[in-house]
Coordinates of C-alpha atoms in Angstrom, one line a residue:
X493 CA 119.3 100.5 134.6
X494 CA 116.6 102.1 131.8
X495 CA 114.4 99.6 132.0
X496 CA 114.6 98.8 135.8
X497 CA 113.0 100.7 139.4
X498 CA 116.2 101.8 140.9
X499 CA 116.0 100.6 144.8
X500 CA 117.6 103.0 147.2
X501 CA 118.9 102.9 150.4
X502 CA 118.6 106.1 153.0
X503 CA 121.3 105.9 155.1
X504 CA 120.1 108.4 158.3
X505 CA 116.6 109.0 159.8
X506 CA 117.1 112.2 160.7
X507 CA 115.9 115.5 159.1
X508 CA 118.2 115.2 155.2
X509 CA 116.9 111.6 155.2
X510 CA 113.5 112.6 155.5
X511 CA 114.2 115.0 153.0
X512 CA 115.8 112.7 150.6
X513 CA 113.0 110.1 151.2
X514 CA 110.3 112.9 150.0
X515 CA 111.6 114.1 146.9
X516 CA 113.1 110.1 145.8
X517 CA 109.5 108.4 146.9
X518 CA 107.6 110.9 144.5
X519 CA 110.0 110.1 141.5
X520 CA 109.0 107.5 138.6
X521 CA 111.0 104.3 138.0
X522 CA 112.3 104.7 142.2
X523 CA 112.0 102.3 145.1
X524 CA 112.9 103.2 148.4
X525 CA 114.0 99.5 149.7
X526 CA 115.7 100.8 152.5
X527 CA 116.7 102.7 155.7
X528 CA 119.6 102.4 158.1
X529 CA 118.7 103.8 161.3
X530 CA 120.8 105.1 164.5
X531 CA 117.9 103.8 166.9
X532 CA 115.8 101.0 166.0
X533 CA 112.3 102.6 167.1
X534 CA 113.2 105.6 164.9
X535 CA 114.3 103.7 162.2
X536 CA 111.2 101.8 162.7
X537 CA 109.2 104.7 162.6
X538 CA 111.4 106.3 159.2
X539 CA 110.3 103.0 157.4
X540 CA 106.7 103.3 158.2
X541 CA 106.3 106.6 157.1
X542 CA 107.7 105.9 154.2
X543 CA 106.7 102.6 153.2
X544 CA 110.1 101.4 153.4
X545 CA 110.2 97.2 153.4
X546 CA 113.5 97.1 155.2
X547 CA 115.1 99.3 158.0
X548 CA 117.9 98.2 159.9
X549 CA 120.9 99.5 161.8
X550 CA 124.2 98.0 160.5
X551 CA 125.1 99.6 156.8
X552 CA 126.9 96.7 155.7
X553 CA 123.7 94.7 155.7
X554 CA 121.4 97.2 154.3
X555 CA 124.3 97.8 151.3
X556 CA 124.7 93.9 150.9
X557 CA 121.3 93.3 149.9
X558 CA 120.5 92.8 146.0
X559 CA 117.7 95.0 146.0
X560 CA 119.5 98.2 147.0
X561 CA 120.9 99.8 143.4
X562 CA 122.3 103.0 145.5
X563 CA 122.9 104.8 148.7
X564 CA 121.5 108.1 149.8
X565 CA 124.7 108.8 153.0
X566 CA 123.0 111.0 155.1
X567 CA 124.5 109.7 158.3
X568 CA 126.5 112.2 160.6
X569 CA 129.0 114.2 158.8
X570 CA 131.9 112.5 160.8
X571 CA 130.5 109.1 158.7
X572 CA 130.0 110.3 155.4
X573 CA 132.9 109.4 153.3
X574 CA 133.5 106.1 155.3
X575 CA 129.6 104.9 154.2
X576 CA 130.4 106.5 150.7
X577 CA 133.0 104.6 150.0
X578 CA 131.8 101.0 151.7
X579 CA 128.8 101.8 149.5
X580 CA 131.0 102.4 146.1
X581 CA 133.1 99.6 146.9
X582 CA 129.9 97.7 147.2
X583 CA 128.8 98.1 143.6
X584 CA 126.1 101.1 145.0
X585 CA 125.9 104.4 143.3
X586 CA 126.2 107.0 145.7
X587 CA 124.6 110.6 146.1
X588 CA 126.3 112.1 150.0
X589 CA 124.6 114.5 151.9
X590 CA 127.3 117.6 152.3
X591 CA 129.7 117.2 153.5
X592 CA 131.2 114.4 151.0
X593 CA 133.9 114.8 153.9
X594 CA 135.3 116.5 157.2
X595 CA 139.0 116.5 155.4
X596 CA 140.6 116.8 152.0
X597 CA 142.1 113.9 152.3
X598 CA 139.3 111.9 153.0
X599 CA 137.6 113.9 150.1
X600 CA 140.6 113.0 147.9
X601 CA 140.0 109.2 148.8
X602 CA 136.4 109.2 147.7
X603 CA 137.2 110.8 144.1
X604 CA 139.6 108.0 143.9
X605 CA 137.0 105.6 145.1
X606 CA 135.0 106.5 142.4
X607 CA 137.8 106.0 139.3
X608 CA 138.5 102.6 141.2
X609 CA 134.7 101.6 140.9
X610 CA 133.1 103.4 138.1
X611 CA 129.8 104.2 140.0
X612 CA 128.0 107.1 140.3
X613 CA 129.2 109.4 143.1
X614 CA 127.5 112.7 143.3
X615 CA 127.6 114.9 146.0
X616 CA 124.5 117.2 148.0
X617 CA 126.1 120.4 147.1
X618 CA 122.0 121.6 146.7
X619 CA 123.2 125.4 146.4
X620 CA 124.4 124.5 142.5
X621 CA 120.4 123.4 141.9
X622 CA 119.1 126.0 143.4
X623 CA 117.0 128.3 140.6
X624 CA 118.3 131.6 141.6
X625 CA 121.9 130.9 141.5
X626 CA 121.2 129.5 138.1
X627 CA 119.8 132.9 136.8
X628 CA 122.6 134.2 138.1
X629 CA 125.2 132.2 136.9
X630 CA 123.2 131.5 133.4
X631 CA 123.1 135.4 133.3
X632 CA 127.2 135.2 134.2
X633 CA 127.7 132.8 131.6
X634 CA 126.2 134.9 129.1
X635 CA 127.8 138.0 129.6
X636 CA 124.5 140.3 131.0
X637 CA 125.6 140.0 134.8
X638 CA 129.2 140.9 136.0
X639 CA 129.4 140.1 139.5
X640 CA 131.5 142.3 141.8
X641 CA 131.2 140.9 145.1
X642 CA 128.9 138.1 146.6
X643 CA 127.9 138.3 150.5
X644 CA 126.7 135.4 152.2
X645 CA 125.1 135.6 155.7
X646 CA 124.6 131.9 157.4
X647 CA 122.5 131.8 160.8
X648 CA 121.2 129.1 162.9
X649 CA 120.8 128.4 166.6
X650 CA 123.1 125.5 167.7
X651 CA 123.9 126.5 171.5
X652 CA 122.2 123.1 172.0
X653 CA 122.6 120.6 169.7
X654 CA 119.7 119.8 168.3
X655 CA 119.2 119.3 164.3
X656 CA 117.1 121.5 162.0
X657 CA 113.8 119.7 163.1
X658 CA 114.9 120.2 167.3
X659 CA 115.2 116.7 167.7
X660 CA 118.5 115.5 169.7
X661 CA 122.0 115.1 167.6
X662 CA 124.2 112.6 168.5
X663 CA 126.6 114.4 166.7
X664 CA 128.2 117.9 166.4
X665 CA 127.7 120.1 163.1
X666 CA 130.8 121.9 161.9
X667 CA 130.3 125.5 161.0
X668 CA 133.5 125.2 158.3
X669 CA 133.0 121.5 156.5
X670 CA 129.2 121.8 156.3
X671 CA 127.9 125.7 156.2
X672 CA 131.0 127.2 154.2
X673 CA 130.9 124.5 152.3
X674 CA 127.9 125.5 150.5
X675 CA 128.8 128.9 149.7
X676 CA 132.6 128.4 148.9
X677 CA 131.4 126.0 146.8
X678 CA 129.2 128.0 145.4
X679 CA 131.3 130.4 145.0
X680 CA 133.7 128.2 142.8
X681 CA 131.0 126.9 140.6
X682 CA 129.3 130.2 139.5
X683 CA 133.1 131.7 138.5
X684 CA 134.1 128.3 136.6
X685 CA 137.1 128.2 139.1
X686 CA 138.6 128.0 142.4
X687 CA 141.4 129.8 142.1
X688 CA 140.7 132.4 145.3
X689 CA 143.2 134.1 147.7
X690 CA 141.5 133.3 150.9
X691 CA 141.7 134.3 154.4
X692 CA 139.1 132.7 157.7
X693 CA 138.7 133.9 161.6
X694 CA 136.8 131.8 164.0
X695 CA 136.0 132.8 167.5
X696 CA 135.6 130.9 170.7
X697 CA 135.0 127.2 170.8
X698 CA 131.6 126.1 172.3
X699 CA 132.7 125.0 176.2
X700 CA 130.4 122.0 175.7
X701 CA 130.2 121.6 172.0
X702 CA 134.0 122.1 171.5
X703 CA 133.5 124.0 167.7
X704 CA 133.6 127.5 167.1
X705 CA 130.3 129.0 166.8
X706 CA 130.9 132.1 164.6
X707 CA 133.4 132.3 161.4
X708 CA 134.1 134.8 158.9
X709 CA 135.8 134.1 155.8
X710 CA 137.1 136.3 152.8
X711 CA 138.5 135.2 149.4
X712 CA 139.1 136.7 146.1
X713 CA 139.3 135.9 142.9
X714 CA 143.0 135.7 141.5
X715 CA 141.6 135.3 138.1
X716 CA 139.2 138.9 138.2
X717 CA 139.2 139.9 141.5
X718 CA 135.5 139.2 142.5
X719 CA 134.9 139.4 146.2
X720 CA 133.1 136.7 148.5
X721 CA 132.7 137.5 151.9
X722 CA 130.9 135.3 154.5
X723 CA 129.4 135.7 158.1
X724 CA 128.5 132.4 159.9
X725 CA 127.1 131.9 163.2
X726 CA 125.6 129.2 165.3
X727 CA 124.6 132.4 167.7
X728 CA 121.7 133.5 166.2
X729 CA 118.2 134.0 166.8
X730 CA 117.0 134.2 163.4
X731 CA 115.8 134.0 160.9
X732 CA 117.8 131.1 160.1
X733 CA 119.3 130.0 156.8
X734 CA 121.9 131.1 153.9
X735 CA 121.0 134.6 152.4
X736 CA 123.0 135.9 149.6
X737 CA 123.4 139.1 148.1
X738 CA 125.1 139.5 144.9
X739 CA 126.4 142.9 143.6
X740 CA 127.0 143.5 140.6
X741 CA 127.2 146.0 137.4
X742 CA 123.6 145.5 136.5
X743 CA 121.8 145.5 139.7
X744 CA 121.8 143.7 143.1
X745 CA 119.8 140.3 143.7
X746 CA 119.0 139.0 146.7
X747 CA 118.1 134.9 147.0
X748 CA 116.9 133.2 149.3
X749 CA 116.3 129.3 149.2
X750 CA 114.5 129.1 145.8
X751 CA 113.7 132.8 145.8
X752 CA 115.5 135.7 144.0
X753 CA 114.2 139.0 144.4
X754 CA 115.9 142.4 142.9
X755 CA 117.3 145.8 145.0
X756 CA 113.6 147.0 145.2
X757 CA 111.8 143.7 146.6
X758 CA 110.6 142.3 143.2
X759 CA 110.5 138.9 142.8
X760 CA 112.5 137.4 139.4
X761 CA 110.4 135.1 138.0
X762 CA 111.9 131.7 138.6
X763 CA 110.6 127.9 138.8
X764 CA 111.8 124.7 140.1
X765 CA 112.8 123.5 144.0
X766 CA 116.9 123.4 144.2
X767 CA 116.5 119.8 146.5
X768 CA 114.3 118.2 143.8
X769 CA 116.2 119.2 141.0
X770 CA 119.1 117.6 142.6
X771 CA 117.9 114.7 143.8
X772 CA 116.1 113.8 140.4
X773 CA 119.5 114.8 138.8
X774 CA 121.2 111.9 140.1
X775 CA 118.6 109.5 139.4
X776 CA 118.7 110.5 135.8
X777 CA 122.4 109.9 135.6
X778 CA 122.3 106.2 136.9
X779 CA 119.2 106.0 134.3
X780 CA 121.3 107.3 131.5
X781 CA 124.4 106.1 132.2
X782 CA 125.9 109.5 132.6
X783 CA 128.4 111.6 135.1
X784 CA 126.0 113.5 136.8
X785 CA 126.1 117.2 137.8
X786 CA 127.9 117.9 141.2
X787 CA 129.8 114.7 140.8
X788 CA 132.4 114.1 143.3
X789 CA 135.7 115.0 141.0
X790 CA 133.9 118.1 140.5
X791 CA 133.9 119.5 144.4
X792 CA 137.1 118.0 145.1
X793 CA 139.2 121.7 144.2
X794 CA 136.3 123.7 146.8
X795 CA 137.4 120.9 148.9
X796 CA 140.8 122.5 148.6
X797 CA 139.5 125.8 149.1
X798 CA 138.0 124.3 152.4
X799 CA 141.7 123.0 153.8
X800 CA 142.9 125.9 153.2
X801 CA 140.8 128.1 155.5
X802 CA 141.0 125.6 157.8
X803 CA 144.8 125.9 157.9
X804 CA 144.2 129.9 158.1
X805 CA 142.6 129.4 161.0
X806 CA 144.6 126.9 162.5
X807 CA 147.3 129.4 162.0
X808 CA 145.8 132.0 164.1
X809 CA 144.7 129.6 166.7
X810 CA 148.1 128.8 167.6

């Protein structure tokens, strides 16, 4: 693959294809050969804008063609792991959008996927890319930051359902499987583990959307005790997004996207764009012939983490 344009595939018009299809068209020694749409006049329009050759609206025949090397699946979460594996199985590396899966199980079948191929499987899990939670956990790693507890706040505005660019979803986001996701996983990755006693609440289900539109979750750290604690809501006005504060012995940082500031408003020096990094991460592990960061074996145990409130909640529900 060093010495050839890797072709890709985006699998989903809609706003994380978009995203996928700036950062990959912008990259050296990539092709965008491409895109399998929900609706022919947006996937029509998708290719256009991008200068894609190919758009169509069946999957198998976009990942039957010899000029696709690999699969961006950003398809609606409900699809994900289906196209990630049909893609694998295909002989196409695969980078999925988060989440890799709405289940474990299903999340479990893709790691397995990947031993049974041997491609590249990687999964969107952007928050590991992201520059400020890499000071943090470089400054973790190195002994100069102990973190006592980190709080996540997650807001959006999904009383209609609309995606992030207000267009119309034919599909429902889940609050747990997507939005947790991040910052459990997150969670897991800056500690080096996923060992966490854990405990979720949801409250009322959407009448029309049938999810629950606020969540909080608390785990802990049964290896030293550090404290995540998450809000989530679907109910709010803004502004929208994942904010995190970490507290710790030598200060509190606040990040935001690729922005970390300290307790008094400075900004901490920082470079780099989290969705870049990741994106350009992948395509250097095809290149190189390497398992890639955030590969799919590796989110598997936050996976775990994820059943698990879900079972919590389950539990309270009935």
């Amino acid at each position: 693959m060093t010495s050839k344009t890797l072709g890709i595939c985006i699998a989903g018009e809609g706003a994380m294809g978009a995203s996928h299809a700036r950062v990959l068209s912008s990259l050296p020694g990539v092709r965008l050969a491409a895109v399998v749409a929900g609706e022919a006049g947006a996937g029509r329009a998708f290719a256009d804008k991008w200068r894609i050759p190919f758009h169509t609206l069946s999957f198998d025949e976009a990942i039957a063609r010899p000029d696709v090397d690999a699969v961006v699946v950003a398809t609606p979460s409900g699809m994900h792991a289906d196209h990630a594996a049909a893609a694998a199985r295909a002989g196409k590396h695969v980078l999925i959008e988060i989440p890799v899966a709405l289940s474990l199980a299903d999340s479990e079948r893709l790691a397995q996927t990947q031993r049974d191929t041997g491609v590249t499987m990687m999964a969107c899990h952007s928050r590991r890319f992201g520059p400020p939670h890499r000071h943090l956990r470089d400054r973790m790693r190195a002994g100069d930051f102990k973190l006592y507890h980190l709080v996540v706040e997650t807001y959006f505005m999904r009383r209609t359902n609309l995606n992030m660019l207000g267009q119309p979803r034919s599909w429902v986001d889940n609050l747990l499987w997507h939005h947790a996701c991040h910052s459990v996983d997150l969670a897991a990755w800056l500690l080096g583990d996923a060992d966490f006693a854990s405990y979720a609440q949801a409250g009322p289900d959407h009448p029309e959307l049938g999810i629950p539109m606020d969540m909080s979750i608390a785990m802990r750290s049964r290896r030293d005790g550090t404290l995540v604690t998450m809000a989530l809501s679907f109910n709010n006005e803004g502004p929208f997004g994942g904010f995190y504060r970490y507290i710790g012995e030598q200060g509190t940082f606040h990040a935001w996207r690729d922005e970390l500031k300290d307790a008094q408003g400075n900004a901490v020096p920082l470079a780099g764009n989290a969705f870049e990094l990741q994106d350009r991460e992948f395509v250097d592990a095809i290149a190189q012939g390497r398992t890639p960061e955030c590969d799919i074996h590796s989110v598997v145990p936050s996976m775990r983490l994820l059943d698990a409130l879900q079972r919590s909640i389950d539990a309270q529900r009935r």
